[in-house]
Amino acid sequence: MRAAMSGSESKTTARPSCCIKAGEAAAGHALQAKLAYAQAETAAMRQRHGERSKQAQEAAAHEIQIEREIAAQKRAIEDELTNRRRIAAQMDIEAAAQDAKFQEQMGLMTKAELLAQERKFAAQKYEIERQALEEKLALLKSDPTTDPVAREKMETQLQEIKRRYALQDRQLEQQAALEKMQNWRNVFQGMESGFASVFASIGTKI
């Protein structure tokens, strides 16, 4: 049943991605045609008025502006696709986390096992978020027109999620250690109680 649902969810996620790709192709063709026209205009202005003429420089500036629009469009499309992949993966992890909590509540999983699962889920979430940001950062770095401040901001975000995950992982590790210690205490207390009952029974018989 879960496999069937996962397949259905994957298909549902794939359709919008296809629509995005189709929209990208249509808009991309329009911008490429616009760029080709601007390039021809620049060449004509240079031939007619000279390489350093005002007309040639204005045409070249317009050409550069269109190139920037194409780069910005590509980044926007890739960002949207990256976000969709990230959200779908995070939803899968959330579903698995809910299943694990339900199993622990039903007594099918110990608290220690649940904490181990939660630690694994946290690592998976961090990896998804890290990869998504790194893909966006790679796009920014590949575009020479990108504002350096935007790249620096993205790099800062990467460091922030790394620190946040390290803190969360340490907290879960500490919880697991406390749970393990509590389990050992319960075992020893049970043994002490059992010995006390045995000794009490022996004393009564004597």
GROMACS .gro file of N, CA and C in nm, residues 85-180:
model
  288
   85ARG      N    1   1.221   1.922  -0.518
   85ARG     CA    2   1.287   1.796  -0.479
   85ARG      C    3   1.311   1.792  -0.328
   86ARG      N    4   1.352   1.906  -0.273
   86ARG     CA    5   1.380   1.912  -0.130
   86ARG      C    6   1.253   1.888  -0.048
   87ILE      N    7   1.144   1.954  -0.088
   87ILE     CA    8   1.018   1.939  -0.014
   87ILE      C    9   0.967   1.796  -0.021
   88ALA      N   10   0.975   1.733  -0.138
   88ALA     CA   11   0.929   1.595  -0.153
   88ALA      C   12   1.010   1.500  -0.064
   89ALA      N   13   1.142   1.520  -0.062
   89ALA     CA   14   1.228   1.434   0.020
   89ALA      C   15   1.201   1.455   0.169
   90GLN      N   16   1.179   1.580   0.209
   90GLN     CA   17   1.151   1.609   0.350
   90GLN      C   18   1.017   1.550   0.393
   91MET      N   19   0.920   1.550   0.305
   91MET     CA   20   0.790   1.491   0.337
   91MET      C   21   0.802   1.340   0.359
   92ASP      N   22   0.887   1.275   0.279
   92ASP     CA   23   0.910   1.132   0.298
   92ASP      C   24   0.972   1.104   0.435
   93ILE      N   25   1.066   1.189   0.475
   93ILE     CA   26   1.130   1.171   0.605
   93ILE      C   27   1.031   1.195   0.718
   94GLU      N   28   0.947   1.298   0.705
   94GLU     CA   29   0.847   1.326   0.806
   94GLU      C   30   0.751   1.209   0.824
   95ALA      N   31   0.712   1.147   0.712
   95ALA     CA   32   0.623   1.031   0.718
   95ALA      C   33   0.690   0.916   0.793
   96ALA      N   34   0.818   0.893   0.763
   96ALA     CA   35   0.892   0.786   0.830
   96ALA      C   36   0.907   0.816   0.979
   97ALA      N   37   0.927   0.944   1.014
   97ALA     CA   38   0.941   0.982   1.154
   97ALA      C   39   0.811   0.961   1.231
   98GLN      N   40   0.699   0.991   1.167
   98GLN     CA   41   0.570   0.968   1.230
   98GLN      C   42   0.545   0.819   1.252
   99ASP      N   43   0.583   0.738   1.156
   99ASP     CA   44   0.570   0.593   1.169
   99ASP      C   45   0.652   0.542   1.287
  100ALA      N   46   0.774   0.594   1.302
  100ALA     CA   47   0.861   0.551   1.410
  100ALA      C   48   0.802   0.588   1.546
  101LYS      N   49   0.747   0.708   1.558
  101LYS     CA   50   0.684   0.749   1.684
  101LYS      C   51   0.562   0.662   1.717
  102PHE      N   52   0.486   0.630   1.613
  102PHE     CA   53   0.369   0.545   1.634
  102PHE      C   54   0.411   0.406   1.684
  103GLN      N   55   0.516   0.352   1.625
  103GLN     CA   56   0.565   0.221   1.668
  103GLN      C   57   0.614   0.225   1.813
  104GLU      N   58   0.678   0.334   1.852
  104GLU     CA   59   0.724   0.346   1.991
  104GLU      C   60   0.605   0.355   2.086
  105GLN      N   61   0.501   0.428   2.047
  105GLN     CA   62   0.382   0.441   2.130
  105GLN      C   63   0.307   0.308   2.143
  106MET      N   64   0.315   0.226   2.039
  106MET     CA   65   0.249   0.095   2.040
  106MET      C   66   0.333  -0.011   2.111
  107GLY      N   67   0.452   0.026   2.154
  107GLY     CA   68   0.538  -0.069   2.222
  107GLY      C   69   0.615  -0.159   2.127
  108LEU      N   70   0.615  -0.127   1.998
  108LEU     CA   71   0.687  -0.208   1.900
  108LEU      C   72   0.832  -0.162   1.885
  109MET      N   73   0.865  -0.051   1.949
  109MET     CA   74   1.000   0.005   1.941
  109MET      C   75   1.032   0.070   2.075
  110THR      N   76   1.152   0.053   2.123
  110THR     CA   77   1.191   0.114   2.250
  110THR      C   78   1.221   0.262   2.230
  111LYS      N   79   1.227   0.333   2.343
  111LYS     CA   80   1.260   0.475   2.337
  111LYS      C   81   1.401   0.495   2.281
  112ALA      N   82   1.492   0.406   2.317
  112ALA     CA   83   1.630   0.416   2.267
  112ALA      C   84   1.633   0.396   2.116
  113GLU      N   85   1.554   0.302   2.066
  113GLU     CA   86   1.548   0.278   1.921
  113GLU      C   87   1.487   0.398   1.849
  114LEU      N   88   1.386   0.461   1.911
  114LEU     CA   89   1.324   0.579   1.852
  114LEU      C   90   1.425   0.694   1.842
  115LEU      N   91   1.503   0.713   1.948
  115LEU     CA   92   1.603   0.819   1.947
  115LEU      C   93   1.708   0.795   1.838
  116ALA      N   94   1.744   0.669   1.818
  116ALA     CA   95   1.839   0.636   1.711
  116ALA      C   96   1.781   0.668   1.574
  117GLN      N   97   1.651   0.640   1.558
  117GLN     CA   98   1.584   0.672   1.432
  117GLN      C   99   1.576   0.824   1.412
  118GLU      N  100   1.543   0.895   1.519
  118GLU     CA  101   1.532   1.040   1.508
  118GLU      C  102   1.667   1.103   1.471
  119ARG      N  103   1.773   1.044   1.524
  119ARG     CA  104   1.906   1.095   1.489
  119ARG      C  105   1.937   1.071   1.341
  120LYS      N  106   1.894   0.956   1.291
  120LYS     CA  107   1.914   0.925   1.149
  120LYS      C  108   1.831   1.020   1.062
  121PHE      N  109   1.706   1.045   1.101
  121PHE     CA  110   1.620   1.136   1.024
  121PHE      C  111   1.678   1.277   1.022
  122ALA      N  112   1.732   1.321   1.136
  122ALA     CA  113   1.791   1.455   1.143
  122ALA      C  114   1.909   1.466   1.047
  123ALA      N  115   1.990   1.360   1.038
  123ALA     CA  116   2.104   1.360   0.946
  123ALA      C  117   2.057   1.367   0.800
  124GLN      N  118   1.948   1.295   0.770
  124GLN     CA  119   1.894   1.296   0.634
  124GLN      C  120   1.839   1.433   0.598
  125LYS      N  121   1.769   1.496   0.692
  125LYS     CA  122   1.715   1.630   0.667
  125LYS      C  123   1.827   1.731   0.643
  126TYR      N  124   1.930   1.720   0.723
  126TYR     CA  125   2.044   1.811   0.707
  126TYR      C  126   2.108   1.793   0.570
  127GLU      N  127   2.125   1.668   0.528
  127GLU     CA  128   2.189   1.641   0.399
  127GLU      C  129   2.106   1.697   0.284
  128ILE      N  130   1.974   1.684   0.293
  128ILE     CA  131   1.885   1.738   0.189
  128ILE      C  132   1.896   1.889   0.182
  129GLU      N  133   1.891   1.954   0.298
  129GLU     CA  134   1.898   2.100   0.301
  129GLU      C  135   2.035   2.149   0.254
  130ARG      N  136   2.140   2.080   0.297
  130ARG     CA  137   2.276   2.118   0.257
  130ARG      C  138   2.293   2.107   0.105
  131GLN      N  139   2.246   1.995   0.050
  131GLN     CA  140   2.261   1.974  -0.094
  131GLN      C  141   2.183   2.078  -0.174
  132ALA      N  142   2.062   2.112  -0.127
  132ALA     CA  143   1.981   2.212  -0.198
  132ALA      C  144   2.051   2.348  -0.199
  133LEU      N  145   2.108   2.387  -0.085
  133LEU     CA  146   2.178   2.515  -0.079
  133LEU      C  147   2.304   2.514  -0.164
  134GLU      N  148   2.374   2.402  -0.165
  134GLU     CA  149   2.496   2.394  -0.245
  134GLU      C  150   2.465   2.400  -0.395
  135GLU      N  151   2.352   2.343  -0.436
  135GLU     CA  152   2.312   2.352  -0.576
  135GLU      C  153   2.281   2.498  -0.614
  136LYS      N  154   2.213   2.568  -0.524
  136LYS     CA  155   2.183   2.709  -0.549
  136LYS      C  156   2.311   2.793  -0.553
  137LEU      N  157   2.402   2.761  -0.461
  137LEU     CA  158   2.528   2.834  -0.457
  137LEU      C  159   2.609   2.811  -0.584
  138ALA      N  160   2.607   2.688  -0.635
  138ALA     CA  161   2.679   2.657  -0.759
  138ALA      C  162   2.623   2.738  -0.875
  139LEU      N  163   2.492   2.755  -0.879
  139LEU     CA  164   2.431   2.836  -0.985
  139LEU      C  165   2.474   2.982  -0.974
  140LEU      N  166   2.479   3.032  -0.851
  140LEU     CA  167   2.520   3.171  -0.831
  140LEU      C  168   2.666   3.190  -0.874
  141LYS      N  169   2.751   3.094  -0.841
  141LYS     CA  170   2.892   3.105  -0.875
  141LYS      C  171   2.916   3.093  -1.025
  142SER      N  172   2.828   3.020  -1.093
  142SER     CA  173   2.845   3.001  -1.238
  142SER      C  174   2.804   3.124  -1.318
  143ASP      N  175   2.733   3.216  -1.253
  143ASP     CA  176   2.686   3.337  -1.320
  143ASP      C  177   2.776   3.454  -1.282
  144PRO      N  178   2.855   3.504  -1.375
  144PRO     CA  179   2.947   3.615  -1.343
  144PRO      C  180   2.876   3.744  -1.306
  145THR      N  181   2.747   3.755  -1.337
  145THR     CA  182   2.674   3.878  -1.305
  145THR      C  183   2.612   3.875  -1.166
  146THR      N  184   2.628   3.764  -1.095
  146THR     CA  185   2.568   3.751  -0.963
  146THR      C  186   2.633   3.847  -0.863
  147ASP      N  187   2.549   3.905  -0.779
  147ASP     CA  188   2.599   3.994  -0.674
  147ASP      C  189   2.682   3.913  -0.574
  148PRO      N  190   2.806   3.952  -0.546
  148PRO     CA  191   2.890   3.879  -0.450
  148PRO      C  192   2.826   3.868  -0.312
  149VAL      N  193   2.744   3.968  -0.276
  149VAL     CA  194   2.677   3.965  -0.146
  149VAL      C  195   2.579   3.848  -0.139
  150ALA      N  196   2.512   3.818  -0.251
  150ALA     CA  197   2.418   3.706  -0.255
  150ALA      C  198   2.492   3.574  -0.235
  151ARG      N  199   2.610   3.561  -0.296
  151ARG     CA  200   2.689   3.439  -0.278
  151ARG      C  201   2.736   3.425  -0.133
  152GLU      N  202   2.778   3.535  -0.075
  152GLU     CA  203   2.825   3.532   0.064
  152GLU      C  204   2.711   3.497   0.159
  153LYS      N  205   2.592   3.549   0.129
  153LYS     CA  206   2.476   3.519   0.212
  153LYS      C  207   2.443   3.370   0.205
  154MET      N  208   2.452   3.310   0.087
  154MET     CA  209   2.424   3.168   0.071
  154MET      C  210   2.528   3.083   0.146
  155GLU      N  211   2.653   3.124   0.141
  155GLU     CA  212   2.758   3.053   0.213
  155GLU      C  213   2.737   3.061   0.364
  156THR      N  214   2.688   3.176   0.410
  156THR     CA  215   2.656   3.192   0.553
  156THR      C  216   2.543   3.099   0.594
  157GLN      N  217   2.443   3.085   0.507
  157GLN     CA  218   2.333   2.993   0.536
  157GLN      C  219   2.381   2.849   0.548
  158LEU      N  220   2.476   2.811   0.463
  158LEU     CA  221   2.532   2.677   0.471
  158LEU      C  222   2.599   2.653   0.606
  159GLN      N  223   2.673   2.751   0.653
  159GLN     CA  224   2.739   2.738   0.783
  159GLN      C  225   2.638   2.732   0.896
  160GLU      N  226   2.529   2.807   0.882
  160GLU     CA  227   2.426   2.810   0.986
  160GLU      C  228   2.356   2.675   0.999
  161ILE      N  229   2.320   2.614   0.886
  161ILE     CA  230   2.252   2.485   0.896
  161ILE      C  231   2.347   2.376   0.946
  162LYS      N  232   2.476   2.391   0.915
  162LYS     CA  233   2.575   2.296   0.966
  162LYS      C  234   2.582   2.304   1.118
  163ARG      N  235   2.588   2.426   1.172
  163ARG     CA  236   2.592   2.443   1.317
  163ARG      C  237   2.463   2.397   1.383
  164ARG      N  238   2.349   2.426   1.319
  164ARG     CA  239   2.221   2.386   1.374
  164ARG      C  240   2.208   2.233   1.381
  165TYR      N  241   2.255   2.167   1.275
  165TYR     CA  242   2.249   2.020   1.275
  165TYR      C  243   2.342   1.962   1.380
  166ALA      N  244   2.462   2.019   1.395
  166ALA     CA  245   2.557   1.970   1.495
  166ALA      C  246   2.498   1.980   1.635
  167LEU      N  247   2.427   2.090   1.663
  167LEU     CA  248   2.363   2.108   1.793
  167LEU      C  249   2.252   2.006   1.814
  168GLN      N  250   2.169   1.987   1.713
  168GLN     CA  251   2.060   1.891   1.723
  168GLN      C  252   2.112   1.748   1.741
  169ASP      N  253   2.217   1.715   1.667
  169ASP     CA  254   2.274   1.581   1.677
  169ASP      C  255   2.331   1.557   1.817
  170ARG      N  256   2.396   1.657   1.874
  170ARG     CA  257   2.452   1.644   2.008
  170ARG      C  258   2.340   1.625   2.111
  171GLN      N  259   2.231   1.699   2.095
  171GLN     CA  260   2.119   1.687   2.188
  171GLN      C  261   2.058   1.546   2.183
  172LEU      N  262   2.040   1.494   2.062
  172LEU     CA  263   1.985   1.359   2.047
  172LEU      C  264   2.080   1.254   2.103
  173GLU      N  265   2.208   1.276   2.085
  173GLU     CA  266   2.308   1.183   2.139
  173GLU      C  267   2.302   1.182   2.292
  174GLN      N  268   2.287   1.299   2.352
  174GLN     CA  269   2.278   1.309   2.497
  174GLN      C  270   2.150   1.243   2.548
  175GLN      N  271   2.039   1.263   2.477
  175GLN     CA  272   1.914   1.198   2.516
  175GLN      C  273   1.928   1.046   2.511
  176ALA      N  274   1.996   0.996   2.407
  176ALA     CA  275   2.016   0.852   2.395
  176ALA      C  276   2.101   0.799   2.510
  177ALA      N  277   2.204   0.876   2.550
  177ALA     CA  278   2.290   0.834   2.661
  177ALA      C  279   2.211   0.831   2.792
  178LEU      N  280   2.126   0.932   2.812
  178LEU     CA  281   2.043   0.935   2.933
  178LEU      C  282   1.944   0.818   2.936
  179GLU      N  283   1.886   0.789   2.819
  179GLU     CA  284   1.791   0.678   2.811
  179GLU      C  285   1.861   0.546   2.841
  180LYS      N  286   1.981   0.529   2.790
  180LYS     CA  287   2.057   0.406   2.814
  180LYS      C  288   2.090   0.391   2.962
   0.00000   0.00000   0.00000
